[in-house]
Coordinates of C-alpha atoms in Angstrom, one line a residue:
Chain F
M1 CA 0.0 0.0 0.0
N2 CA 1.2 3.5 -0.8
W3 CA 0.9 5.6 2.3
K4 CA 1.5 8.9 0.4
Q5 CA -1.7 8.2 -1.6
L6 CA -3.4 7.1 1.5
V7 CA -2.5 10.4 3.2
L8 CA -4.1 12.2 0.3
G9 CA -7.2 10.1 0.6
T10 CA -7.4 10.9 4.3
A11 CA -7.0 14.6 3.6
T12 CA -10.0 14.3 1.3
V13 CA -11.9 12.5 4.0
T14 CA -11.1 15.2 6.5
L15 CA -12.2 18.0 4.2
L16 CA -15.5 16.2 3.6
A17 CA -16.1 15.8 7.3
A18 CA -18.1 18.9 8.3
C19 CA -17.2 18.5 11.9
A20 CA -13.7 17.5 12.4
S21 CA -13.0 15.5 15.5
T22 CA -10.0 15.9 17.8
K23 CA -7.0 14.6 16.0
P24 CA -5.5 11.6 17.7
A25 CA -1.7 11.3 18.1
P26 CA -0.3 8.8 15.7
V27 CA 1.0 5.5 17.2
A28 CA 4.7 5.3 17.5
P29 CA 6.2 2.6 15.2
A30 CA 6.1 -0.7 17.0
G31 CA 9.7 -1.5 17.8
N32 CA 11.4 -4.8 17.3
N33 CA 13.3 -4.6 20.6
G34 CA 10.7 -5.6 23.1
A35 CA 9.8 -2.1 24.0
A36 CA 6.3 -1.3 25.2
S37 CA 3.8 -1.1 22.4
S38 CA 2.4 2.0 20.8
Q39 CA 0.5 4.5 22.8
A40 CA -2.7 5.3 21.0
T41 CA -4.1 8.6 22.3
A42 CA -4.6 10.6 25.4
P43 CA -7.7 9.4 27.1
V44 CA -10.9 11.4 26.4
D45 CA -13.6 11.2 29.0
T46 CA -16.6 11.3 26.7
G47 CA -19.0 10.6 29.6
S48 CA -18.4 13.7 31.6
S49 CA -20.6 16.8 31.1
N50 CA -20.7 19.7 33.5
Q51 CA -17.4 21.4 33.5
G52 CA -18.0 24.1 36.1
N53 CA -16.8 26.8 33.9
L54 CA -16.9 30.3 35.5
S55 CA -18.1 32.1 32.4
A56 CA -21.7 33.6 32.2
D57 CA -22.5 31.2 29.4
P58 CA -25.9 29.7 30.2
L59 CA -24.5 26.4 29.0
H60 CA -22.6 26.3 32.3
D61 CA -25.4 27.4 34.6
P62 CA -26.3 24.4 36.7
H63 CA -29.9 25.8 37.0
S64 CA -30.4 26.2 33.3
P65 CA -32.3 23.4 31.4
L66 CA -29.1 23.3 29.3
A67 CA -27.4 21.6 32.2
K68 CA -29.2 18.5 31.1
R69 CA -27.2 16.8 28.4
S70 CA -28.8 13.4 28.2
V71 CA -32.0 12.3 26.6
Y72 CA -33.6 8.9 27.1
F73 CA -35.5 6.4 24.9
D74 CA -37.9 3.6 25.5
F75 CA -36.8 0.0 24.7
D76 CA -36.3 -0.6 21.0
S77 CA -37.2 3.0 20.2
S78 CA -35.4 6.0 18.7
T79 CA -38.0 8.5 19.7
V80 CA -37.0 11.0 22.4
K81 CA -39.1 10.5 25.5
S82 CA -41.6 13.3 25.9
S83 CA -40.2 14.1 29.4
D84 CA -36.8 14.9 27.6
K85 CA -38.3 17.2 24.9
P86 CA -37.7 20.3 27.0
T87 CA -34.0 19.4 27.1
V88 CA -33.9 19.1 23.3
E89 CA -35.8 22.4 23.0
A90 CA -33.4 24.2 25.3
H91 CA -30.4 23.1 23.4
A92 CA -32.1 23.9 20.1
G93 CA -32.7 27.5 21.4
Y94 CA -29.1 27.8 22.5
L95 CA -27.7 26.5 19.2
K96 CA -29.9 28.9 17.2
D97 CA -28.6 31.8 19.3
H98 CA -25.0 30.6 19.1
A99 CA -24.4 29.8 15.4
D100 CA -20.7 29.2 16.1
R101 CA -21.4 26.4 18.5
K102 CA -21.5 22.8 17.4
V103 CA -22.7 19.7 19.1
I104 CA -22.0 16.0 18.7
I105 CA -24.8 13.7 19.7
Q106 CA -23.6 10.3 21.0
G107 CA -26.2 7.5 20.9
N108 CA -26.0 4.5 23.2
T109 CA -27.7 1.1 23.5
D110 CA -28.5 -1.2 26.3
S111 CA -28.5 -4.4 24.3
R112 CA -26.2 -7.3 24.1
G113 CA -25.4 -8.8 20.7
S114 CA -23.4 -7.6 17.7
R115 CA -21.2 -4.6 18.5
E116 CA -21.7 -3.2 15.0
Y117 CA -25.5 -3.7 14.9
N118 CA -25.7 -1.9 18.3
L119 CA -23.6 0.8 16.7
G120 CA -26.4 1.1 14.1
L121 CA -29.1 1.2 16.9
G122 CA -27.2 3.9 18.8
Q123 CA -26.8 5.9 15.6
R124 CA -30.6 5.7 15.0
R125 CA -31.1 7.3 18.5
A126 CA -28.5 10.0 17.8
E127 CA -30.1 10.8 14.4
G128 CA -33.5 11.1 16.2
V129 CA -32.1 13.8 18.4
K130 CA -30.4 15.5 15.5
R131 CA -33.6 15.6 13.5
S132 CA -35.5 17.0 16.5
L133 CA -32.9 19.8 16.8
E134 CA -33.1 20.5 13.0
V135 CA -36.9 20.6 13.1
L136 CA -36.6 23.2 15.9
G137 CA -34.4 25.3 13.5
V138 CA -30.9 24.3 14.3
K139 CA -28.6 24.3 11.2
E140 CA -27.5 20.8 10.0
S141 CA -23.9 21.9 10.0
Q142 CA -24.1 22.5 13.8
V143 CA -25.0 18.9 14.6
E144 CA -23.2 15.6 14.2
A145 CA -24.9 12.4 15.2
V146 CA -22.6 9.5 16.1
S147 CA -22.9 6.3 18.0
L148 CA -21.1 4.6 20.8
G149 CA -23.3 1.5 20.5
K150 CA -23.0 -0.7 23.5
E151 CA -19.3 0.1 24.0
K152 CA -19.6 2.8 26.7
P153 CA -22.4 1.9 29.0
K154 CA -22.9 4.4 31.8
A155 CA -24.6 1.8 33.9
T156 CA -23.0 -1.6 34.0
G157 CA -25.6 -3.5 36.0
N158 CA -28.3 -5.8 34.8
T159 CA -31.4 -4.2 36.3
E160 CA -34.1 -2.5 34.2
A161 CA -32.9 0.8 35.6
D162 CA -29.4 0.2 34.3
F163 CA -30.7 -0.7 30.9
A164 CA -32.9 2.4 30.8
E165 CA -29.9 4.5 31.8
N166 CA -28.0 3.2 28.7
R167 CA -30.9 3.8 26.3
R168 CA -29.5 7.3 26.1
A169 CA -28.1 10.0 23.8
D170 CA -25.6 12.6 25.2
I171 CA -25.2 16.1 23.8
L172 CA -21.6 17.2 23.8
Y173 CA -20.6 20.8 22.8
N174 CA -17.4 21.3 20.8
G175 CA -14.5 21.9 23.1
E176 CA -16.0 19.8 25.8
Chain Z
M1 CA 15.1 -24.2 -1.1
P2 CA 11.5 -23.0 -0.6
R3 CA 11.4 -24.8 2.8
I4 CA 14.2 -22.6 4.1
R5 CA 12.6 -19.5 2.8
T6 CA 9.3 -20.3 4.4
L7 CA 11.1 -20.9 7.6
F8 CA 13.0 -17.7 7.4
K9 CA 9.7 -15.8 6.9
A10 CA 8.2 -17.7 9.8
L11 CA 11.2 -16.7 12.0
L12 CA 10.9 -13.1 11.0
M13 CA 7.3 -13.1 12.0
F14 CA 8.2 -14.8 15.2
A15 CA 10.7 -12.0 15.9
L16 CA 7.9 -9.5 15.3
L17 CA 5.5 -11.3 17.6
V18 CA 7.8 -11.5 20.6
S19 CA 8.7 -7.8 20.4
G20 CA 5.4 -6.6 21.9
A21 CA 4.7 -6.6 25.6
A22 CA 2.0 -9.2 26.3
R23 CA -0.7 -8.9 28.9
A24 CA -2.8 -11.9 28.3
E25 CA -2.2 -15.1 30.2
M26 CA -4.0 -17.8 28.4
T27 CA -4.2 -21.6 28.6
I28 CA -5.4 -24.0 25.9
E29 CA -8.0 -26.4 27.2
I30 CA -9.7 -29.0 25.0
V31 CA -13.4 -29.0 26.0
G32 CA -14.9 -31.3 23.5
G33 CA -13.9 -34.2 21.4
G34 CA -15.0 -35.8 18.2
A35 CA -15.1 -39.6 17.7
S36 CA -13.2 -40.1 14.5
K37 CA -9.8 -38.5 15.2
H38 CA -6.5 -39.6 13.7
A39 CA -4.4 -41.4 16.4
I40 CA -0.9 -40.1 16.4
A41 CA 2.1 -40.9 18.6
V42 CA 4.6 -38.0 18.8
V43 CA 7.7 -39.5 20.4
P44 CA 10.0 -37.0 22.2
F45 CA 12.7 -35.9 19.8
K46 CA 16.2 -36.9 20.8
D47 CA 17.9 -34.1 22.9
E48 CA 15.0 -31.8 22.6
G49 CA 15.2 -31.2 26.4
S50 CA 18.8 -29.9 26.3
R51 CA 19.6 -28.5 22.8
V52 CA 16.6 -26.1 22.2
R53 CA 15.2 -23.6 24.6
E54 CA 11.8 -25.3 24.8
A55 CA 11.0 -29.0 24.1
L56 CA 9.5 -29.4 20.7
T57 CA 7.1 -32.3 20.9
P58 CA 4.8 -30.9 23.7
I59 CA 4.2 -27.9 21.3
I60 CA 3.6 -30.2 18.3
R61 CA 1.1 -32.3 20.4
S62 CA -0.7 -29.2 21.7
D63 CA -1.0 -27.8 18.1
L64 CA -2.3 -31.0 16.7
E65 CA -4.8 -31.3 19.5
L66 CA -6.0 -27.8 18.9
S67 CA -7.0 -28.7 15.3
G68 CA -9.6 -31.1 16.7
V69 CA -8.5 -33.7 14.1
F70 CA -5.9 -35.6 16.1
R71 CA -5.9 -37.8 19.2
M72 CA -2.6 -38.3 21.0
V73 CA -1.4 -41.8 21.7
D74 CA 0.4 -42.0 25.0
G75 CA 3.8 -43.5 24.1
T76 CA 5.1 -43.6 27.7
A77 CA 3.7 -47.2 28.1
V78 CA 5.3 -48.3 24.8
A79 CA 8.7 -50.0 25.2
N80 CA 10.2 -48.2 22.2
V81 CA 11.6 -44.7 21.9
P82 CA 12.6 -44.5 18.3
V83 CA 14.9 -41.8 16.8
E84 CA 15.5 -43.2 13.4
P85 CA 13.0 -45.1 11.2
A86 CA 14.9 -48.3 11.7
D87 CA 14.3 -48.0 15.5
V88 CA 10.5 -48.1 15.1
R89 CA 8.9 -51.3 16.4
Y90 CA 5.7 -51.0 14.4
P91 CA 3.8 -53.8 16.1
L92 CA 4.1 -52.1 19.5
W93 CA 2.7 -48.8 18.1
Q94 CA 0.0 -50.6 16.3
A95 CA -1.0 -52.3 19.5
A96 CA -1.0 -48.9 21.2
G97 CA -3.5 -47.7 18.7
A98 CA -1.3 -45.3 16.7
Q99 CA -2.1 -44.8 13.1
S100 CA 1.0 -42.7 12.6
I101 CA 4.1 -41.9 14.5
A102 CA 6.4 -38.8 14.5
I103 CA 10.0 -39.2 15.5
G104 CA 12.9 -36.7 15.4
K105 CA 16.1 -35.4 16.9
V106 CA 18.0 -32.2 17.7
E107 CA 21.7 -32.1 16.7
P108 CA 24.3 -29.4 17.2
V109 CA 25.8 -27.8 14.1
A110 CA 28.4 -25.2 13.5
G111 CA 28.0 -21.6 14.7
G112 CA 25.9 -22.5 17.8
Q113 CA 22.9 -23.6 15.7
V114 CA 21.0 -26.8 15.9
K115 CA 19.6 -29.1 13.2
I116 CA 16.1 -30.3 14.0
S117 CA 14.9 -33.2 11.9
F118 CA 11.7 -35.1 12.0
R119 CA 9.8 -37.9 10.1
L120 CA 6.2 -38.8 10.1
L121 CA 5.6 -42.6 9.5
D122 CA 2.5 -44.5 8.7
V123 CA 2.2 -47.3 11.2
A124 CA 0.2 -49.8 9.2
Q125 CA 2.1 -49.3 6.0
K126 CA 5.5 -48.8 7.6
K127 CA 6.3 -46.0 5.2
Q128 CA 7.3 -42.3 5.5
L129 CA 4.6 -39.8 5.0
T130 CA 6.7 -36.6 5.3
S131 CA 9.9 -35.3 6.8
G132 CA 11.8 -32.1 7.4
E133 CA 15.1 -30.6 8.5
F134 CA 15.5 -27.1 10.0
T135 CA 18.8 -25.4 11.0
V136 CA 18.1 -22.6 13.4
T137 CA 19.4 -21.0 16.6
P138 CA 18.2 -22.9 19.8
D139 CA 15.8 -20.1 20.7
R140 CA 13.8 -20.7 17.5
G141 CA 12.6 -24.2 18.4
R142 CA 9.1 -23.1 19.1
E143 CA 8.6 -21.7 15.6
V144 CA 10.0 -25.0 14.1
A145 CA 7.6 -27.0 16.2
H146 CA 4.6 -25.1 14.7
T147 CA 6.0 -25.7 11.2
I148 CA 6.4 -29.4 11.9
A149 CA 2.8 -29.5 13.2
D150 CA 1.7 -27.8 10.0
M151 CA 3.5 -30.5 7.9
I152 CA 2.0 -33.3 9.9
Y153 CA -1.4 -31.8 9.6
E154 CA -1.1 -31.4 5.9
A155 CA 0.3 -35.0 5.4
I156 CA -2.7 -36.5 7.3
T157 CA -5.6 -34.3 6.2
G158 CA -4.5 -32.9 2.8
Q159 CA -5.3 -29.4 4.1
K160 CA -2.8 -26.6 4.9
G161 CA -2.0 -26.4 8.6
I162 CA -2.9 -23.2 10.6
F163 CA -0.4 -23.4 13.4
N164 CA 1.6 -20.5 12.1
T165 CA -1.4 -18.3 11.4
R166 CA -2.3 -15.3 13.6
V167 CA -5.4 -14.0 15.3
V168 CA -6.3 -10.5 16.3
Y169 CA -8.6 -9.6 19.2
V170 CA -9.3 -6.7 21.6
L171 CA -8.2 -7.2 25.1
K172 CA -10.2 -5.1 27.6
N173 CA -8.8 -4.5 31.0
G174 CA -11.0 -2.2 33.0
R175 CA -11.0 1.0 30.9
N176 CA -7.9 0.0 28.9
Y177 CA -8.3 -1.4 25.4
M178 CA -5.5 -3.2 23.6
L179 CA -5.5 -4.5 20.1
Q180 CA -3.4 -7.7 20.2
V181 CA -2.0 -10.0 17.5
G182 CA -0.6 -13.5 18.2
L183 CA -0.3 -16.9 16.7
I184 CA -3.4 -19.0 17.2
T185 CA -1.2 -21.6 18.9
D186 CA 0.5 -19.0 21.1
V187 CA -2.4 -17.0 22.5
D188 CA -2.0 -19.1 25.6
S189 CA 1.7 -18.3 26.0
N190 CA 2.3 -14.6 26.6
R191 CA 3.6 -13.9 23.1
A192 CA 0.8 -11.7 21.8
Q193 CA 1.9 -8.3 20.4
T194 CA 0.0 -5.2 21.5
I195 CA -0.3 -3.1 18.3
L196 CA -2.6 -0.4 19.8
R197 CA -3.5 0.9 23.2
S198 CA -6.4 3.2 24.0
K199 CA -8.5 4.4 26.8
E200 CA -11.4 4.4 24.4
P201 CA -13.1 1.3 22.8
I202 CA -11.5 -0.5 19.8
I203 CA -13.8 -2.8 17.9
S204 CA -14.1 -4.8 14.6
P205 CA -10.5 -5.5 13.7
S206 CA -10.2 -6.9 10.1
W207 CA -7.1 -8.4 8.4
S208 CA -5.9 -7.3 5.0
P209 CA -5.8 -10.4 2.8
D210 CA -1.9 -10.3 2.8
G211 CA -1.8 -10.1 6.6
R212 CA 0.2 -6.9 6.6
Y213 CA -2.5 -4.5 7.7
L214 CA -5.3 -4.3 10.1
A215 CA -8.4 -2.2 9.7
Y216 CA -10.3 -1.4 12.9
V217 CA -12.7 1.0 14.5
S218 CA -11.4 3.3 17.2
F219 CA -13.5 5.6 19.4
E220 CA -10.5 7.8 20.4
S221 CA -12.0 10.9 18.8
K222 CA -15.5 10.7 20.6
K223 CA -16.9 8.8 17.6
P224 CA -16.2 5.6 15.6
V225 CA -13.5 6.1 12.9
V226 CA -12.0 3.4 10.7
W227 CA -8.2 3.2 10.8
V228 CA -5.8 1.1 8.8
Q229 CA -2.5 0.2 10.6
D230 CA 0.7 -1.3 9.1
L231 CA 1.6 -4.1 11.4
A232 CA 5.3 -4.0 10.6
T233 CA 5.8 -0.2 11.1
G234 CA 2.9 0.7 13.4
Q235 CA 2.0 3.6 11.0
R236 CA -1.7 4.2 10.7
R237 CA -4.1 6.4 8.9
A238 CA -7.8 7.1 9.2
V239 CA -9.4 5.7 6.0
A240 CA -13.0 6.5 6.9
N241 CA -13.6 9.6 9.0
F242 CA -16.7 11.1 7.6
K243 CA -19.4 13.1 9.5
G244 CA -21.3 10.6 11.7
S245 CA -20.2 7.1 12.5
N246 CA -17.6 5.1 10.5
S247 CA -17.4 1.4 11.2
A248 CA -17.4 -2.3 10.3
P249 CA -14.4 -2.4 7.9
A250 CA -14.0 -5.5 5.7
W251 CA -11.3 -5.9 3.1
S252 CA -12.0 -7.0 -0.4
P253 CA -10.1 -10.2 -1.3
D254 CA -7.7 -8.3 -3.6
G255 CA -6.8 -5.9 -0.7
S256 CA -7.6 -2.8 -2.8
K257 CA -10.9 -1.8 -1.1
L258 CA -12.6 -1.7 2.2
A259 CA -16.3 -2.1 2.7
V260 CA -17.3 0.2 5.6
V261 CA -20.5 1.5 7.2
L262 CA -21.1 5.2 7.0
T263 CA -24.0 7.3 8.3
T264 CA -23.9 10.3 6.0
T265 CA -27.4 9.6 4.8
G266 CA -28.7 9.6 8.4
N267 CA -28.7 5.8 8.7
S268 CA -26.0 3.1 8.7
Q269 CA -25.3 2.1 5.1
I270 CA -22.5 0.1 3.4
Y271 CA -20.0 1.8 1.2
L272 CA -16.8 0.9 -0.6
V273 CA -13.7 3.0 0.0
N274 CA -10.5 2.6 -1.9
T275 CA -7.6 1.9 0.6
L276 CA -5.6 4.5 -1.4
G277 CA -8.2 7.2 -1.0
G278 CA -11.0 8.6 -3.0
A279 CA -14.7 9.1 -2.6
P280 CA -16.8 6.3 -1.1
R281 CA -19.2 4.4 -3.3
R282 CA -22.5 3.5 -1.8
L283 CA -23.4 -0.2 -2.0
S284 CA -26.5 -0.8 0.1
Y285 CA -29.7 1.2 -0.3
S286 CA -32.3 1.0 2.5
D287 CA -33.8 3.2 5.1
A288 CA -32.8 0.6 7.8
I289 CA -29.5 -0.3 9.4
D290 CA -27.2 -2.1 6.9
T291 CA -24.0 -3.3 8.6
E292 CA -21.3 -6.0 9.1
P293 CA -20.3 -6.5 5.5
A294 CA -18.3 -9.5 4.6
F295 CA -16.9 -10.3 1.1
T296 CA -17.2 -13.7 -0.5
P297 CA -13.7 -15.2 -1.3
D298 CA -14.1 -14.3 -5.0
G299 CA -14.9 -10.7 -4.1
S300 CA -18.1 -10.6 -6.2
Q301 CA -20.7 -10.6 -3.3
I302 CA -21.1 -9.1 0.1
Y303 CA -23.0 -10.7 2.9
F304 CA -24.3 -8.2 5.4
V305 CA -26.8 -7.6 8.2
S306 CA -29.9 -5.5 7.7
D307 CA -33.0 -4.8 9.9
R308 CA -35.1 -3.7 6.8
T309 CA -37.7 -6.2 7.7
G310 CA -37.7 -5.6 11.5
G311 CA -35.0 -7.6 13.3
P312 CA -31.5 -8.0 12.0
Q313 CA -31.2 -10.7 9.3
I314 CA -28.4 -11.6 6.9
Y315 CA -28.6 -10.6 3.3
R316 CA -26.4 -11.0 0.2
M317 CA -25.8 -8.4 -2.5
A318 CA -23.6 -8.2 -5.6
V319 CA -20.7 -5.7 -5.3
S320 CA -21.7 -4.6 -8.8
G321 CA -25.1 -3.5 -7.5
G322 CA -28.7 -4.9 -7.7
Q323 CA -31.2 -6.3 -5.3
A324 CA -30.2 -7.8 -2.0
Q325 CA -31.4 -11.3 -1.2
R326 CA -32.2 -12.5 2.3
V327 CA -30.1 -15.5 3.4
T328 CA -31.3 -16.3 7.0
W329 CA -34.9 -17.2 7.5
Q330 CA -35.0 -18.9 10.9
G331 CA -34.7 -16.9 14.1
S332 CA -35.4 -13.2 14.8
Y333 CA -31.8 -12.0 15.3
N334 CA -29.0 -13.2 12.9
V335 CA -25.8 -11.1 12.9
S336 CA -22.0 -11.1 12.2
P337 CA -21.8 -13.1 9.0
R338 CA -18.5 -14.5 7.6
V339 CA -18.0 -16.7 4.5
S340 CA -15.7 -19.7 4.5
P341 CA -12.6 -19.6 2.3
D342 CA -14.2 -22.1 -0.1
G343 CA -17.4 -20.0 -0.3
R344 CA -19.6 -22.9 0.8
T345 CA -20.4 -22.1 4.4
L346 CA -21.7 -19.0 6.3
T347 CA -21.0 -18.6 9.9
F348 CA -22.9 -16.1 12.0
I349 CA -24.4 -15.4 15.4
R350 CA -28.1 -16.2 16.2
R351 CA -29.9 -14.9 19.2
E352 CA -32.3 -17.6 20.5
A353 CA -34.0 -17.8 23.9
G354 CA -31.4 -15.4 25.4
R355 CA -28.5 -17.3 23.9
F356 CA -26.2 -16.0 21.3
R357 CA -24.9 -19.1 19.4
V358 CA -22.4 -19.6 16.7
M359 CA -24.2 -21.0 13.6
A360 CA -23.0 -22.6 10.4
Q361 CA -25.2 -22.5 7.3
D362 CA -24.5 -24.6 4.2
L363 CA -24.9 -22.0 1.4
T364 CA -25.8 -24.7 -1.1
T365 CA -28.5 -26.6 0.9
G366 CA -29.5 -23.9 3.3
D367 CA -29.0 -26.4 6.2
V368 CA -28.1 -24.6 9.5
R369 CA -26.4 -26.1 12.5
A370 CA -25.2 -24.7 15.9
L371 CA -21.5 -24.8 16.6
S372 CA -21.8 -23.6 20.2
D373 CA -24.2 -24.2 23.0
N374 CA -23.2 -21.9 25.8
G375 CA -24.7 -18.6 26.6
Y376 CA -23.1 -15.6 24.9
N377 CA -20.8 -15.8 21.9
E378 CA -19.6 -13.1 19.4
R379 CA -18.0 -12.6 16.0
P380 CA -17.1 -16.0 14.5
S381 CA -14.4 -16.1 11.9
F382 CA -13.0 -18.9 9.8
A383 CA -9.5 -20.3 10.0
P384 CA -7.8 -19.7 6.6
N385 CA -8.0 -23.4 5.8
G386 CA -11.7 -23.3 6.5
R387 CA -11.6 -26.1 9.0
M388 CA -12.3 -24.2 12.2
V389 CA -14.2 -21.2 13.5
L390 CA -12.8 -18.8 16.1
Y391 CA -15.2 -16.9 18.4
A392 CA -15.3 -15.0 21.7
S393 CA -17.5 -16.4 24.4
E394 CA -18.6 -14.8 27.7
T395 CA -19.0 -17.0 30.7
G396 CA -19.4 -15.8 34.3
G397 CA -18.7 -12.2 33.3
K398 CA -15.4 -13.2 31.6
S399 CA -14.9 -13.5 27.9
V400 CA -12.5 -16.1 26.3
L401 CA -11.6 -17.3 22.9
Y402 CA -12.8 -20.6 21.5
A403 CA -11.9 -22.5 18.3
T404 CA -14.3 -25.1 17.1
T405 CA -14.2 -27.6 14.3
L406 CA -16.7 -26.9 11.6
D407 CA -18.9 -29.8 12.7
G408 CA -18.9 -28.5 16.3
S409 CA -17.5 -31.8 17.5
S410 CA -14.3 -30.5 19.0
K411 CA -13.7 -27.2 20.8
V412 CA -10.6 -25.6 22.2
K413 CA -10.8 -23.0 24.8
L414 CA -8.1 -20.3 24.7
A415 CA -8.7 -19.0 28.2
V416 CA -7.8 -15.4 29.1
I417 CA -6.9 -15.1 32.7
N418 CA -6.2 -11.4 32.8
G419 CA -8.9 -9.3 31.0
E420 CA -11.8 -9.7 28.6
V421 CA -11.1 -10.8 25.0
Q422 CA -13.5 -9.3 22.4
D423 CA -14.0 -9.2 18.7
P424 CA -11.5 -11.9 17.5
S425 CA -10.6 -12.5 13.9
W426 CA -8.5 -15.3 12.4
G427 CA -5.9 -14.0 10.0
P428 CA -4.8 -15.2 6.6
F429 CA -2.1 -17.7 5.7
N430 CA 0.2 -15.0 4.3
N431 CA 2.9 -13.8 6.7
P432 CA 4.4 -10.3 6.5
Q433 CA 7.3 -9.9 4.0

């Protein structure tokens, strides 16, 4: 394989991506001398939300509806629960007022089974939130819907409450 | 001397494999047995205990047992320890039930090297089936043992042996993810190489057909992105990093393209991307989830999962386009398809009564059989000779690797002691250049 051509291809890919993600550090070449293997990237805690920023941005006001960053779904559903609609509406309002801000919606699943199929299911939920935001007037370029599938469960237990916690999409603002 | 060149390649690979720090502690445990196995006696090779770092015949026996095709004849009760063909007292071995017998020796040669020679003899016909000679440094005995096991396997079954082929899997330890590569025969022995470490999930590793690259999905940038990594250099590039999720890479048999799943249309659909770059070409058209593409060996068709009729089922479509055909009709949840190297068998996972079982479907007759019984299994893949299927299985909150014969009669458990093993995939025959 020709890496130079591959780099060009990747550059194209990056240009096409409307919302570029954090660039990972490349792995160091795996040595032949028994040295420890390549380090992939600095850890990213995608699960955390409230950062306690001191600015007056309502995004960081713990009493604002914007403090809620998660929306929940019923079993086998990609429709946002009605109880979480105010959360979606609050973020839609903020994004319309702040055209420079972008969000990434991460969909999650509670199921066992194929990792890739669960990725598709989580995507369906994230797309549901994205569409809701767009219906409320948010520009398509401000929102990226992605999936974590079943790979990053917030709750690891086996109760119905745990499963419900994982039928979730999280809203992350750029820079968070 | 093609034999010598093969061996050199094997040794080079061995050097690559031992270079990485290993985390997994595994043990091979045979958990099932078929009735009609070939009975072989592997007599300890002369001086294998002193002239090579590790005795050869225990490795050869363990390899042959892993294949599910061989039964070891205990030679300790036989009053004959042959080194040369003339030493073999055939009636004694026949009485012990051996159909074939392997003998050998390790001799010192110039420059601190050793010459390992072996012969495989048919007990009933008293004739040689195969033989080999390897001149190596004493620390390379293990690699020679795997090659001898390959030669024995091929002499008896007529199929290529898989004891020098590699597997890739993700080892999860708490919140640490490691992509590891090791010989199928060595995953029990601390020799796996870690090719990627991350604090974020890694899933769906996929071998390039030449065994030099791995494609995989990494979540290191808050979303799934498809990467390709050169195993020899560690260099890697994102090959699918479009808006939305990028996942499920599968190499075309000629190595020039990857089938991937992208979500740029707002749902998971299958696309073809050139590994050298360029715009993706959409292959599947549905308003559902289409995922887990797997090429047929001739590269003309792709098997994939779609929930276009409700639950996930397996479909087939031509790479050139056209209507997809449904392939699985029993069960409400069929996922993770892979086609055998001869194109005749499909393996996949079926969810049934809370169990996730490895299935094998005859693509000619449509007959389906279960290859696993126990609770929760994932991501089956074929050995490159098509005779076994590798999968991950979770029992008691721990996941381990299993290799099963295609009839399900013999299973080998490759137990992980330290960590959870996920998303395995059996690599091709080809070794890195």
